[in-house]
Amino acid sequence: DTEARFGCKGGNKFWFGYKEHVSVDAQSGVINKVTVTKANVADARGMRHVCPRHGAIYADKGYCTEPAQTAATTKGCHLAAIKRNNMKGKNRDLDRWISGIRAPYERVFSKIEKRVRYKGVVKNFFATLMQAICFNNKRFAVLEFSTG
């Protein structure tokens, strides 16, 4: 695969391939936007593709950098990202609160397939988009059933 690249999480977990970026609605748990980038693209740089037009963004440690803050303010959003342990202004109580808000929507990421089946960014983006549509259809059925 000529488009795939090596990605790294932390300093000891490496993979070859692509990275998915997903935006989830906090009220309904429905996937709003998805994109696929090469694995060497940082999370914060990929956020500009899935950033909503307004509201708050509750994100993990990969989005606590300046490019993510810039992407959020450009779209008129407030970025509430968990700070890394070595960052100034680390507030563990605030981070725990943000994690509590994010926790119910982490199920989206647990259901997404971790391996890709195709070569190329475009084909993998289409596969990710189809997975998001299927996830949303299941989610809509749950929401419809619970509201009665």
PDB file of C-alpha atoms in Angstrom:
ATOM      1  CA  ASP A   1       0.000   0.000   0.000  1.00  0.00           C
ATOM      2  CA  THR A   2       1.748   3.171  -1.178  1.00  0.00           C
ATOM      3  CA  GLU A   3      -0.483   5.570   0.797  1.00  0.00           C
ATOM      4  CA  ALA A   4      -0.196   3.871   4.210  1.00  0.00           C
ATOM      5  CA  ARG A   5       2.275   5.244   6.745  1.00  0.00           C
ATOM      6  CA  PHE A   6       3.651   4.298  10.138  1.00  0.00           C
ATOM      7  CA  GLY A   7       1.838   5.770  13.112  1.00  0.00           C
ATOM      8  CA  CYS A   8       2.877   5.915  16.743  1.00  0.00           C
ATOM      9  CA  LYS A   9       0.928   6.191  19.986  1.00  0.00           C
ATOM     10  CA  GLY A  10       3.073   7.092  22.941  1.00  0.00           C
ATOM     11  CA  GLY A  11       6.597   5.930  22.347  1.00  0.00           C
ATOM     12  CA  ASN A  12       6.138   2.198  22.124  1.00  0.00           C
ATOM     13  CA  LYS A  13       3.011   1.345  20.073  1.00  0.00           C
ATOM     14  CA  PHE A  14       3.498   1.450  16.310  1.00  0.00           C
ATOM     15  CA  TRP A  15       1.284   0.436  13.405  1.00  0.00           C
ATOM     16  CA  PHE A  16       1.280   0.666   9.646  1.00  0.00           C
ATOM     17  CA  GLY A  17      -1.818   1.981   7.934  1.00  0.00           C
ATOM     18  CA  TYR A  18      -4.394   4.663   8.558  1.00  0.00           C
ATOM     19  CA  LYS A  19      -6.111   6.566  11.346  1.00  0.00           C
ATOM     20  CA  GLU A  20      -9.825   7.252  11.730  1.00  0.00           C
ATOM     21  CA  HIS A  21     -11.109  10.550  13.137  1.00  0.00           C
ATOM     22  CA  VAL A  22     -14.700  10.547  14.395  1.00  0.00           C
ATOM     23  CA  SER A  23     -17.067  13.214  15.738  1.00  0.00           C
ATOM     24  CA  VAL A  24     -19.915  11.997  17.974  1.00  0.00           C
ATOM     25  CA  ASP A  25     -22.965  13.985  19.081  1.00  0.00           C
ATOM     26  CA  ALA A  26     -22.979  14.193  22.883  1.00  0.00           C
ATOM     27  CA  GLN A  27     -26.770  14.128  23.249  1.00  0.00           C
ATOM     28  CA  SER A  28     -27.683  11.209  21.027  1.00  0.00           C
ATOM     29  CA  GLY A  29     -24.435   9.280  20.603  1.00  0.00           C
ATOM     30  CA  VAL A  30     -24.763   9.443  16.815  1.00  0.00           C
ATOM     31  CA  ILE A  31     -21.694   9.788  14.609  1.00  0.00           C
ATOM     32  CA  ASN A  32     -21.695  13.190  12.886  1.00  0.00           C
ATOM     33  CA  LYS A  33     -18.523  13.159  10.828  1.00  0.00           C
ATOM     34  CA  VAL A  34     -15.770  10.706   9.957  1.00  0.00           C
ATOM     35  CA  THR A  35     -12.538  10.905   8.030  1.00  0.00           C
ATOM     36  CA  VAL A  36      -9.519   8.727   7.404  1.00  0.00           C
ATOM     37  CA  THR A  37      -5.954  10.003   7.275  1.00  0.00           C
ATOM     38  CA  LYS A  38      -2.566   8.390   6.957  1.00  0.00           C
ATOM     39  CA  ALA A  39      -1.316   7.019  10.280  1.00  0.00           C
ATOM     40  CA  ASN A  40       1.458   9.599  10.611  1.00  0.00           C
ATOM     41  CA  VAL A  41      -1.030  12.510  10.789  1.00  0.00           C
ATOM     42  CA  ALA A  42      -1.404  13.727  14.376  1.00  0.00           C
ATOM     43  CA  ASP A  43      -4.839  13.571  16.000  1.00  0.00           C
ATOM     44  CA  ALA A  44      -4.914  17.338  16.427  1.00  0.00           C
ATOM     45  CA  ARG A  45      -4.268  17.900  12.709  1.00  0.00           C
ATOM     46  CA  GLY A  46      -6.992  15.441  11.737  1.00  0.00           C
ATOM     47  CA  MET A  47      -9.503  17.185  13.983  1.00  0.00           C
ATOM     48  CA  ARG A  48     -10.044  19.997  11.514  1.00  0.00           C
ATOM     49  CA  HIS A  49     -11.835  17.510   9.227  1.00  0.00           C
ATOM     50  CA  VAL A  50     -14.377  16.400  11.841  1.00  0.00           C
ATOM     51  CA  CYS A  51     -14.707  19.524  13.995  1.00  0.00           C
ATOM     52  CA  PRO A  52     -18.340  20.680  14.433  1.00  0.00           C
ATOM     53  CA  ARG A  53     -19.432  24.237  13.583  1.00  0.00           C
ATOM     54  CA  HIS A  54     -20.174  25.246  17.182  1.00  0.00           C
ATOM     55  CA  GLY A  55     -20.427  23.862  20.705  1.00  0.00           C
ATOM     56  CA  ALA A  56     -18.004  22.129  23.019  1.00  0.00           C
ATOM     57  CA  ILE A  57     -15.551  19.407  22.095  1.00  0.00           C
ATOM     58  CA  TYR A  58     -14.663  16.870  24.784  1.00  0.00           C
ATOM     59  CA  ALA A  59     -11.486  15.156  23.658  1.00  0.00           C
ATOM     60  CA  ASP A  60      -8.683  12.959  24.934  1.00  0.00           C
ATOM     61  CA  LYS A  61      -4.991  13.769  25.403  1.00  0.00           C
ATOM     62  CA  GLY A  62      -4.230  13.623  21.683  1.00  0.00           C
ATOM     63  CA  TYR A  63      -6.154  16.849  21.142  1.00  0.00           C
ATOM     64  CA  CYS A  64      -4.629  19.056  23.849  1.00  0.00           C
ATOM     65  CA  THR A  65      -2.155  20.720  21.458  1.00  0.00           C
ATOM     66  CA  GLU A  66      -2.117  24.072  19.671  1.00  0.00           C
ATOM     67  CA  PRO A  67      -3.311  22.796  16.235  1.00  0.00           C
ATOM     68  CA  ALA A  68      -6.427  21.336  17.867  1.00  0.00           C
ATOM     69  CA  GLN A  69      -7.107  24.561  19.756  1.00  0.00           C
ATOM     70  CA  THR A  70      -6.713  26.537  16.526  1.00  0.00           C
ATOM     71  CA  ALA A  71      -9.087  24.224  14.640  1.00  0.00           C
ATOM     72  CA  ALA A  72     -11.681  24.503  17.414  1.00  0.00           C
ATOM     73  CA  THR A  73     -11.575  28.295  17.683  1.00  0.00           C
ATOM     74  CA  THR A  74     -11.712  28.643  13.888  1.00  0.00           C
ATOM     75  CA  LYS A  75     -15.030  26.761  13.901  1.00  0.00           C
ATOM     76  CA  GLY A  76     -16.317  28.608  16.974  1.00  0.00           C
ATOM     77  CA  CYS A  77     -16.001  25.694  19.384  1.00  0.00           C
ATOM     78  CA  HIS A  78     -14.732  25.364  22.921  1.00  0.00           C
ATOM     79  CA  LEU A  79     -12.084  22.645  23.246  1.00  0.00           C
ATOM     80  CA  ALA A  80     -12.192  20.757  26.542  1.00  0.00           C
ATOM     81  CA  ALA A  81      -9.346  18.281  26.137  1.00  0.00           C
ATOM     82  CA  ILE A  82      -7.764  16.235  28.892  1.00  0.00           C
ATOM     83  CA  LYS A  83      -4.269  17.556  29.526  1.00  0.00           C
ATOM     84  CA  ARG A  84      -1.191  15.382  29.547  1.00  0.00           C
ATOM     85  CA  ASN A  85       0.495  14.685  32.879  1.00  0.00           C
ATOM     86  CA  ASN A  86       3.542  16.846  32.088  1.00  0.00           C
ATOM     87  CA  MET A  87       1.553  19.934  31.027  1.00  0.00           C
ATOM     88  CA  LYS A  88       1.244  23.117  33.045  1.00  0.00           C
ATOM     89  CA  GLY A  89      -2.201  23.737  34.448  1.00  0.00           C
ATOM     90  CA  LYS A  90      -3.037  20.030  34.754  1.00  0.00           C
ATOM     91  CA  ASN A  91      -6.230  19.746  36.781  1.00  0.00           C
ATOM     92  CA  ARG A  92      -7.039  16.143  37.663  1.00  0.00           C
ATOM     93  CA  ASP A  93     -10.544  16.952  38.898  1.00  0.00           C
ATOM     94  CA  LEU A  94     -11.413  18.718  35.641  1.00  0.00           C
ATOM     95  CA  ASP A  95      -9.918  15.853  33.634  1.00  0.00           C
ATOM     96  CA  ARG A  96     -11.983  13.348  35.625  1.00  0.00           C
ATOM     97  CA  TRP A  97     -15.114  15.376  34.911  1.00  0.00           C
ATOM     98  CA  ILE A  98     -14.317  15.507  31.157  1.00  0.00           C
ATOM     99  CA  SER A  99     -13.690  11.741  31.169  1.00  0.00           C
ATOM    100  CA  GLY A 100     -17.077  11.205  32.792  1.00  0.00           C
ATOM    101  CA  ILE A 101     -18.779  13.170  30.032  1.00  0.00           C
ATOM    102  CA  ARG A 102     -16.868  11.306  27.307  1.00  0.00           C
ATOM    103  CA  ALA A 103     -17.316   7.809  28.779  1.00  0.00           C
ATOM    104  CA  PRO A 104     -20.805   6.998  27.410  1.00  0.00           C
ATOM    105  CA  TYR A 105     -19.696   7.830  23.862  1.00  0.00           C
ATOM    106  CA  GLU A 106     -16.571   5.721  23.901  1.00  0.00           C
ATOM    107  CA  ARG A 107     -18.783   2.800  22.809  1.00  0.00           C
ATOM    108  CA  VAL A 108     -18.572   4.240  19.301  1.00  0.00           C
ATOM    109  CA  PHE A 109     -14.846   3.596  19.250  1.00  0.00           C
ATOM    110  CA  SER A 110     -15.163   0.133  20.780  1.00  0.00           C
ATOM    111  CA  LYS A 111     -17.467  -0.967  17.941  1.00  0.00           C
ATOM    112  CA  ILE A 112     -15.286   0.312  15.095  1.00  0.00           C
ATOM    113  CA  GLU A 113     -13.164  -2.284  13.319  1.00  0.00           C
ATOM    114  CA  LYS A 114      -9.484  -1.703  14.034  1.00  0.00           C
ATOM    115  CA  ARG A 115      -8.114  -3.262  10.845  1.00  0.00           C
ATOM    116  CA  VAL A 116      -8.642  -1.951   7.357  1.00  0.00           C
ATOM    117  CA  ARG A 117      -9.582  -4.128   4.399  1.00  0.00           C
ATOM    118  CA  TYR A 118      -8.602  -1.939   1.496  1.00  0.00           C
ATOM    119  CA  LYS A 119      -5.607  -0.136   0.043  1.00  0.00           C
ATOM    120  CA  GLY A 120      -5.756   3.641  -0.178  1.00  0.00           C
ATOM    121  CA  VAL A 121      -7.252   6.477   1.827  1.00  0.00           C
ATOM    122  CA  VAL A 122     -10.356   6.864  -0.364  1.00  0.00           C
ATOM    123  CA  LYS A 123     -11.446   3.223  -0.172  1.00  0.00           C
ATOM    124  CA  ASN A 124     -10.856   3.095   3.570  1.00  0.00           C
ATOM    125  CA  PHE A 125     -12.755   6.365   4.026  1.00  0.00           C
ATOM    126  CA  PHE A 126     -15.723   4.871   2.159  1.00  0.00           C
ATOM    127  CA  ALA A 127     -15.597   1.737   4.335  1.00  0.00           C
ATOM    128  CA  THR A 128     -15.459   3.887   7.484  1.00  0.00           C
ATOM    129  CA  LEU A 129     -18.392   5.965   6.235  1.00  0.00           C
ATOM    130  CA  MET A 130     -20.463   2.803   5.666  1.00  0.00           C
ATOM    131  CA  GLN A 131     -19.592   1.552   9.159  1.00  0.00           C
ATOM    132  CA  ALA A 132     -20.716   4.898  10.594  1.00  0.00           C
ATOM    133  CA  ILE A 133     -24.013   4.690   8.723  1.00  0.00           C
ATOM    134  CA  CYS A 134     -24.623   1.179  10.061  1.00  0.00           C
ATOM    135  CA  PHE A 135     -23.732   2.272  13.596  1.00  0.00           C
ATOM    136  CA  ASN A 136     -26.105   5.247  13.321  1.00  0.00           C
ATOM    137  CA  ASN A 137     -28.959   3.044  12.068  1.00  0.00           C
ATOM    138  CA  LYS A 138     -28.528   0.784  15.096  1.00  0.00           C
ATOM    139  CA  ARG A 139     -28.330   3.827  17.360  1.00  0.00           C
ATOM    140  CA  PHE A 140     -31.496   5.344  15.856  1.00  0.00           C
ATOM    141  CA  ALA A 141     -33.336   2.082  16.521  1.00  0.00           C
ATOM    142  CA  VAL A 142     -32.282   2.232  20.180  1.00  0.00           C
ATOM    143  CA  LEU A 143     -33.246   5.899  20.457  1.00  0.00           C
ATOM    144  CA  GLU A 144     -36.635   5.280  18.819  1.00  0.00           C
ATOM    145  CA  PHE A 145     -37.300   2.295  21.092  1.00  0.00           C
ATOM    146  CA  SER A 146     -36.375   4.215  24.256  1.00  0.00           C
ATOM    147  CA  THR A 147     -38.520   7.259  23.413  1.00  0.00           C
ATOM    148  CA  GLY A 148     -41.394   5.028  22.600  1.00  0.00           C
TER     149      GLY A 148
END
